[in-house]
């Protein structure tokens, strides 16, 4: 970090043992940077357990809006040695480490000499002066605020705002503790290094600070979603909780089922009545929903299923991101049926796609899957306010009683070129009908007559063409004339956009495509790939699932898979280095 | 009038107990004047799972074992419908057992008709959880009424026998009334012999015992009902009739409270809700 | 059918209402043709209901062993009009229809004039003379036996053998009924046409008559399989029933679970103790097992899972064949883990692959899936006796207590190049260990440290290379120099072999590959495809799943997908016509 | 001696009820002299689902809700093992409810320790089927002992409280002895407070009631037990102690009959079995 250059883009980490409350320090920092007009990207790194295990919060504050965390960490607030040891390699050369030395002094063996360490026994002081270890958090904020040359009033106001839910008797000692922190910073020898940072004050239009799960739930509701049924699972639970909080007031229902099988089947039942319905889960739970998804496709029941993917296989790493369910989402569930799989890239996109999926499910009367990964689902970032006016619920082929009365004959599975049959929901006079997951005739009565079967398979398959033109298009960027392409989705979106910017800046022309519709594979994707000499497909899994998908559906042969499956997102710098090196070699004819 | 689905003819073997069940449902719907279009019959998978094709109503063929979750979804999304779930003993007591426990617990106003023949009919005769002997194991059969009694919150537990139409009809009417009144989950187990794989008519005819006819029987006492059910079972008898009924609150009644509006019929046009949406968005402002 | 030419290859159908017992006629005919030394291929066509609905049995009797039913039907025994109406278009021009005219005379509108019809009111006669409708079956056999010029003793012996389980009081009227049938045939005006057929008497070495489900169960047991847990579902139930019959006597356990989730988890529990274990199901049940399969891969528990695929999606058509779960079997279950998917082509192959899968599961300590379709699973055919001596249980890396004692340190998930860790099962002194589906260190304790995670992902992935050389190779045939290839698996195996024979005979050189390992895609498959100008990939689904799989894993671009998803197998003749036409056009440059 | 896995330290929050459960299992294993290598502890997913890491035995971490099927598989394949299944109330009463019903029904000699804290701990505090109030619904909580009583075939039903170590230890020893003696499924529900999301120590301490101390309590009567459990529940009390025990036959006893041979240890070499295989093949000869 060169001080002048970096204050427009700073990455901070606060780390301690899970459950010790240290993460509130990050909340005050967000408040502070937010007020100063920075954009934020926040992520957490926790073990799948309640207490104990390293829990770290990371935040990138930048003047330009960014979709991923920074390459290196500039400031660390650490409440134990393990936190510093873990993060050592990821520090920028001139990083500052603020360390709680209550237990023992910092062992700085794995830190570069250029890293500056400020050691204060926060915990000890907090217990000594205020009788409670927890106050160490406010104290550490006091230190940092001094370090950043924030004046006391502004800093205290941020702290008060963040802690405004606390009762006065808890708030006050926190303020005291904060003030103590500032005093230590002033008095202590750390002052000798000066206060290195001067934060910018930027004007930024109003934004939202929100994570992907909440935004999906919101998009669903905005498109008329009024029924949700789910089962708690990391990292999807926020969707259940958000809708439990907001749907009842909108006259809707959001309920917790006894398991994922119940969740998707309760959802199917509700959806049959015409209410727009979603369920959400994460990878193992999605595995369990496969039979229900196939049923949604077969019985022609509109349903949105969100999969907030976590690292697999099986129970895997519940709190880590991965994009390793791509092939599963496209191929799971027995037999063949039409489905749409959409992949938003950030919370703003999550809102849009949450809404789009809800309408698309009505329009295809079948399953629409929203694929996010833990990073998109749980990382919060600043995005421009949602365009509420752009969302209007779409009724698909739903019929009113009047429309039904005008028909000579009503068959639930009427054949027609769009594949989407007019639909009268239960309760509609004269619309009595049969819904089934068996192969059937137009009335819904079971049949295996080959000719009928073929007609029904074709009818269902036709639905995709019916909506193809309205499937979410990808986002393209970079140098549109470049012969080298980058493709990614979800958590890669911010990384590939930034990597493209840097590559172009350093003379390696690239363009990128953030894919938003994974299935069906859109023509635009094939065209993008064909327009390039070769394309890097960046994804967080080991097998290169997205690359295989694109390859298998167009036989391109010019895809290069860049994968990673260790639970840690690609850093922009790594991607830039990898592609730049590879390209340099290619130009010299060393690689194919 | 628009021509629409008309009930088809049952495809069951001649003599199958399921005929009686179908007739009882049809009769009960007529008895309470339930309009066809406000009725939804959901069925599981099995021979029993074709009953919806033979009843004038909206019909649905669920996944195996999942008829109760789908029925709950329908009921919550549109509490104005009469929702009848139906299925076999394999569907309800084997793959569906967990959902049954939670249906008793939640107590939604859904009628559940479980056709118990002691075997898996459609897959050709494997033993079900109510099979009386399962080789080579020592398992004892499940008793759905006893299970229902064990779950606080259950509100209507009855059993009938397909070979005794009058009692079956009466029980079915009572069940529909319980649900129609919003009193909760009406569970009716019908002993419904499978003539092809497990013909139990002779056996069961001699064992069914109407508790309603027992002196002083009190269907409002959970403890007494449990005692009667287990005492009769030890005597080799099959208790039938309305065995237990309570006033536990129904699941949907809780939802109906807070501005609940029949989700299936809410007008979701943007114009109506935009203010609410905006104020929620405002909370994320930054 | 030209009489002299066809008697070495005859296809017969017996059809009536489900449950009316008419299918026993087919059993007597098998006995008869079997004794005469024919090879048989038998299939059934039933509705998924117990009584009612057309139920038909079909049998091809041929002097050369064949792996599919014939192109056309030569002899039909029909107990009602619907049966004849349905089959009309599939009759050979000189077919014979034996019709039960008890209800009314045959409406032969959709039959070619050349088809010969023999009408006898079997049912009426049976009720009149013997007081029971069921005896019509034996009566009809009497007629056919006469038609085929089988003498009374031989025919009666076949009947007695088939009905030997019946009590004497039921057997005797059947024999009477049969004799009556012969008399009718002699007396009635049908005699006027003569008795057209003279069956061959061939010498054929001893064979087995068995279906694929039974053969898989047998192969599993022969390779030491001693634990099975399943849940009834068409068309996989026979595996459960076979093992319930045979495993207990071998000291094993075969049990029916309460559902598929219990089935696969009970199986996982058993497998952890070291007993070789299998579960089996069909498509919707397989959907439900996805989470367990991922767990088998993650926790490293050896398990064989058989999927007897039926037509989907969802409940679909339970009694119809389909190969539409290929992509699901390869991609289902969340996250990435090593798995093997094998596809036998006939009952003989089912035995081999049942055994191979059982050993492979031990060797990779993970999931091995056997993919069959309803046709391979339930069609019975004559195959050469199983080579029992070729099967020897393989212990994988299982360790004895002694071997364990010799180790300095035992870790359940020890890293090593094969990816397969030495394994001490519970009950082994000193081998206490942890098994988990979370990411973990070598001891089995949960970790998310990126470096450990990468090691563990690599360890698991390595297992596939460890066994790659031993994965079942495909079967190649046809003209090895041909530039046109055909690929198929499972139910296509017999059809592509026979089509290749006919195409080569008529001057269209082709070679074929019956793929037996679907996943991983073997090099031999890629080589086969590369060695051809183009390759027809024949499969029973709509999307061309096998073609996409091969394409996506080698970017060949020369695959032509031939698909069908109506529940009716490809007929050899259709395949021959299609390929021959396409090739003719290609040669003239009309098609690409 | 080969170095192998040694139990790790629990990762629970200080004060979590699960500590007491772990201690009781460790104590009970010692009390009955159960060798570590012949013991397998299987756990579900949840905070409770890490207990196997802290006990000297073979350990397994099941899929969420599936610990009972896996435990059954282990027990059937190797009946010589002491098999202990453990998990939370979400694991056992929500997603695992169907398997629990069938475990009671089958009665395999497996110990099942269900740690009931009324919430989902690991996923941060959602309400479980034993939560006493579930908004906005009217649901009443499930009672596992009552459920067990309702299933014919259940053989050991006990409850203890993590805050009362002596009774917990005694109950745990009895459960292990029940299973060790091959008497069937030993179900122990431990009230095990979650200090972080649902601190019920104060509440529960005042409500637990040891039935064993009640005059004339007869744990061999299913009907009496049901009556006691429901009567106490109505009084707001939580019945603890050995509530019911019977002599229903164990599941594995049925299998042990016919030439059963511990599947996990059968020698499956071809040479031994080839004759049997050949004679089976002969039946297909043609
Ligand atoms: C997931 C799944 N597993 C298994 C089956 C196969 N199956 C169809 S019906 C049935 C059981 C039928 O028994 P029951 O519920 O008692 O109904 P009955 O036929 O006796 O009326 C089974 C196991 C299925 N369709 N889906
Ligand atoms: C299939 C599946 N669904 C959901 C989850 C997420 N999950 C993990 S633990 C848990 C519940 C834990 O509650 P409980 O069983 O009561 O255990 P506790 O943490 O309270 O001890 C859930 C829902 C999962 N791991 N797998
Ligand atoms: S098989 Fe049994 S249950 Fe099924 S229709 Fe026939 S008699 Fe009824
Ligand atoms: S969150 Fe609750 S259940 Fe989990 S470890 Fe902490 S106290 Fe125990
Ligand atoms: Mg049944
Ligand atoms: Mg809990």
mmCIF file of N, CA and C in Angstrom, chain C residues 373-422:
data_model
loop_
_atom_site.group_PDB
_atom_site.id
_atom_site.type_symbol
_atom_site.label_atom_id
_atom_site.label_comp_id
_atom_site.label_asym_id
_atom_site.label_seq_id
_atom_site.Cartn_x
_atom_site.Cartn_y
_atom_site.Cartn_z
ATOM 1 N N UNK C 373 -31.652 -49.840 -18.019
ATOM 2 C CA UNK C 373 -32.956 -49.288 -18.333
ATOM 3 C C UNK C 373 -33.986 -50.399 -18.167
ATOM 4 N N UNK C 374 -35.254 -50.041 -18.175
ATOM 5 C CA UNK C 374 -36.286 -51.048 -17.912
ATOM 6 C C UNK C 374 -36.139 -52.255 -18.829
ATOM 7 N N UNK C 375 -35.706 -52.051 -20.069
ATOM 8 C CA UNK C 375 -35.602 -53.174 -21.001
ATOM 9 C C UNK C 375 -34.496 -54.135 -20.574
ATOM 10 N N UNK C 376 -33.326 -53.610 -20.276
ATOM 11 C CA UNK C 376 -32.244 -54.490 -19.819
ATOM 12 C C UNK C 376 -32.627 -55.099 -18.471
ATOM 13 N N UNK C 377 -33.279 -54.314 -17.629
ATOM 14 C CA UNK C 377 -33.596 -54.776 -16.281
ATOM 15 C C UNK C 377 -34.626 -55.893 -16.280
ATOM 16 N N UNK C 378 -35.647 -55.756 -17.114
ATOM 17 C CA UNK C 378 -36.770 -56.693 -17.002
ATOM 18 C C UNK C 378 -36.945 -57.651 -18.172
ATOM 19 N N UNK C 379 -36.371 -57.349 -19.324
ATOM 20 C CA UNK C 379 -36.488 -58.316 -20.413
ATOM 21 C C UNK C 379 -35.611 -59.526 -20.081
ATOM 22 N N UNK C 380 -36.171 -60.706 -20.293
ATOM 23 C CA UNK C 380 -35.382 -61.920 -20.028
ATOM 24 C C UNK C 380 -34.885 -62.449 -21.357
ATOM 25 N N UNK C 381 -33.675 -62.964 -21.363
ATOM 26 C CA UNK C 381 -33.189 -63.561 -22.601
ATOM 27 C C UNK C 381 -32.229 -64.688 -22.285
ATOM 28 N N UNK C 382 -31.944 -65.477 -23.296
ATOM 29 C CA UNK C 382 -31.012 -66.572 -23.111
ATOM 30 C C UNK C 382 -29.596 -66.035 -23.246
ATOM 31 N N UNK C 383 -28.785 -66.347 -22.265
ATOM 32 C CA UNK C 383 -27.377 -65.936 -22.304
ATOM 33 C C UNK C 383 -26.521 -67.125 -21.912
ATOM 34 N N UNK C 384 -25.271 -67.086 -22.298
ATOM 35 C CA UNK C 384 -24.383 -68.187 -21.913
ATOM 36 C C UNK C 384 -24.199 -68.168 -20.404
ATOM 37 N N UNK C 385 -23.994 -69.358 -19.813
ATOM 38 C CA UNK C 385 -23.892 -69.428 -18.355
ATOM 39 C C UNK C 385 -22.815 -68.485 -17.823
ATOM 40 N N UNK C 386 -23.046 -67.950 -16.638
ATOM 41 C CA UNK C 386 -22.105 -67.012 -16.033
ATOM 42 C C UNK C 386 -20.794 -67.711 -15.708
ATOM 43 N N UNK C 387 -19.735 -66.993 -15.900
ATOM 44 C CA UNK C 387 -18.423 -67.542 -15.572
ATOM 45 C C UNK C 387 -18.137 -67.263 -14.093
ATOM 46 N N UNK C 388 -18.626 -68.132 -13.252
ATOM 47 C CA UNK C 388 -18.496 -67.892 -11.806
ATOM 48 C C UNK C 388 -17.039 -67.823 -11.380
ATOM 49 N N UNK C 389 -16.203 -68.591 -12.072
ATOM 50 C CA UNK C 389 -14.795 -68.647 -11.657
ATOM 51 C C UNK C 389 -14.046 -67.341 -11.936
ATOM 52 N N UNK C 390 -14.621 -66.526 -12.789
ATOM 53 C CA UNK C 390 -13.931 -65.277 -13.118
ATOM 54 C C UNK C 390 -14.132 -64.215 -12.043
ATOM 55 N N UNK C 391 -14.997 -64.508 -11.090
ATOM 56 C CA UNK C 391 -15.316 -63.484 -10.087
ATOM 57 C C UNK C 391 -14.629 -63.787 -8.767
ATOM 58 N N UNK C 392 -13.841 -62.863 -8.284
ATOM 59 C CA UNK C 392 -13.219 -63.020 -6.967
ATOM 60 C C UNK C 392 -13.342 -61.705 -6.218
ATOM 61 N N UNK C 393 -13.917 -61.744 -5.011
ATOM 62 C CA UNK C 393 -14.044 -60.490 -4.251
ATOM 63 C C UNK C 393 -12.694 -59.818 -4.045
ATOM 64 N N UNK C 394 -12.693 -58.526 -4.157
ATOM 65 C CA UNK C 394 -11.469 -57.728 -4.042
ATOM 66 C C UNK C 394 -11.608 -56.868 -2.798
ATOM 67 N N UNK C 395 -10.587 -56.861 -1.980
ATOM 68 C CA UNK C 395 -10.706 -56.182 -0.696
ATOM 69 C C UNK C 395 -10.354 -54.706 -0.723
ATOM 70 N N UNK C 396 -9.881 -54.218 -1.827
ATOM 71 C CA UNK C 396 -9.455 -52.824 -1.860
ATOM 72 C C UNK C 396 -8.350 -52.610 -0.851
ATOM 73 N N UNK C 397 -8.412 -51.498 -0.133
ATOM 74 C CA UNK C 397 -7.348 -51.189 0.836
ATOM 75 C C UNK C 397 -7.767 -51.555 2.246
ATOM 76 N N UNK C 398 -8.702 -52.477 2.400
ATOM 77 C CA UNK C 398 -9.111 -52.924 3.730
ATOM 78 C C UNK C 398 -7.946 -53.575 4.447
ATOM 79 N N UNK C 399 -7.839 -53.315 5.725
ATOM 80 C CA UNK C 399 -6.708 -53.835 6.493
ATOM 81 C C UNK C 399 -7.166 -54.785 7.572
ATOM 82 N N UNK C 400 -6.373 -55.806 7.802
ATOM 83 C CA UNK C 400 -6.607 -56.698 8.929
ATOM 84 C C UNK C 400 -6.084 -56.010 10.190
ATOM 85 N N UNK C 401 -6.429 -56.578 11.339
ATOM 86 C CA UNK C 401 -5.938 -56.039 12.597
ATOM 87 C C UNK C 401 -4.414 -56.112 12.634
ATOM 88 N N UNK C 402 -3.882 -57.193 12.097
ATOM 89 C CA UNK C 402 -2.425 -57.348 12.108
ATOM 90 C C UNK C 402 -1.746 -56.258 11.290
ATOM 91 N N UNK C 403 -2.281 -56.033 10.099
ATOM 92 C CA UNK C 403 -1.695 -54.996 9.241
ATOM 93 C C UNK C 403 -1.762 -53.652 9.963
ATOM 94 N N UNK C 404 -2.864 -53.426 10.635
ATOM 95 C CA UNK C 404 -3.020 -52.170 11.372
ATOM 96 C C UNK C 404 -1.968 -52.045 12.469
ATOM 97 N N UNK C 405 -1.761 -53.121 13.198
ATOM 98 C CA UNK C 405 -0.788 -53.077 14.304
ATOM 99 C C UNK C 405 0.599 -52.724 13.796
ATOM 100 N N UNK C 406 0.858 -53.106 12.559
ATOM 101 C CA UNK C 406 2.202 -52.871 12.002
ATOM 102 C C UNK C 406 2.416 -51.415 11.603
ATOM 103 N N UNK C 407 1.335 -50.635 11.579
ATOM 104 C CA UNK C 407 1.482 -49.235 11.171
ATOM 105 C C UNK C 407 1.892 -48.376 12.364
ATOM 106 N N UNK C 408 2.666 -47.358 12.086
ATOM 107 C CA UNK C 408 3.034 -46.440 13.171
ATOM 108 C C UNK C 408 1.838 -45.551 13.507
ATOM 109 N N UNK C 409 1.206 -45.058 12.475
ATOM 110 C CA UNK C 409 0.090 -44.138 12.670
ATOM 111 C C UNK C 409 -1.025 -44.535 11.712
ATOM 112 N N UNK C 410 -2.232 -44.573 12.207
ATOM 113 C CA UNK C 410 -3.359 -44.883 11.335
ATOM 114 C C UNK C 410 -4.284 -43.682 11.255
ATOM 115 N N UNK C 411 -4.486 -43.209 10.036
ATOM 116 C CA UNK C 411 -5.424 -42.119 9.812
ATOM 117 C C UNK C 411 -6.420 -42.575 8.755
ATOM 118 N N UNK C 412 -7.696 -42.449 9.063
ATOM 119 C CA UNK C 412 -8.712 -42.937 8.126
ATOM 120 C C UNK C 412 -8.552 -42.317 6.733
ATOM 121 N N UNK C 413 -8.193 -41.033 6.687
ATOM 122 C CA UNK C 413 -8.088 -40.364 5.387
ATOM 123 C C UNK C 413 -6.651 -40.036 5.043
ATOM 124 N N UNK C 414 -5.766 -41.001 5.296
ATOM 125 C CA UNK C 414 -4.357 -40.799 4.985
ATOM 126 C C UNK C 414 -4.181 -40.428 3.517
ATOM 127 N N UNK C 415 -3.332 -39.439 3.296
ATOM 128 C CA UNK C 415 -3.056 -39.027 1.917
ATOM 129 C C UNK C 415 -2.057 -39.989 1.304
ATOM 130 N N UNK C 416 -2.323 -40.422 0.111
ATOM 131 C CA UNK C 416 -1.323 -41.194 -0.630
ATOM 132 C C UNK C 416 -1.642 -41.081 -2.110
ATOM 133 N N UNK C 417 -0.696 -41.459 -2.949
ATOM 134 C CA UNK C 417 -0.887 -41.158 -4.386
ATOM 135 C C UNK C 417 -2.101 -41.836 -5.006
ATOM 136 N N UNK C 418 -2.469 -43.014 -4.510
ATOM 137 C CA UNK C 418 -3.621 -43.696 -5.111
ATOM 138 C C UNK C 418 -4.922 -43.007 -4.718
ATOM 139 N N UNK C 419 -4.878 -42.202 -3.676
ATOM 140 C CA UNK C 419 -6.097 -41.567 -3.201
ATOM 141 C C UNK C 419 -6.924 -42.480 -2.319
ATOM 142 N N UNK C 420 -6.554 -43.745 -2.259
ATOM 143 C CA UNK C 420 -7.313 -44.721 -1.489
ATOM 144 C C UNK C 420 -6.575 -44.994 -0.188
ATOM 145 N N UNK C 421 -7.175 -44.650 0.934
ATOM 146 C CA UNK C 421 -6.496 -44.796 2.216
ATOM 147 C C UNK C 421 -6.706 -46.195 2.777
ATOM 148 N N UNK C 422 -5.683 -46.737 3.430
ATOM 149 C CA UNK C 422 -5.862 -48.009 4.149
ATOM 150 C C UNK C 422 -7.024 -47.853 5.113
#
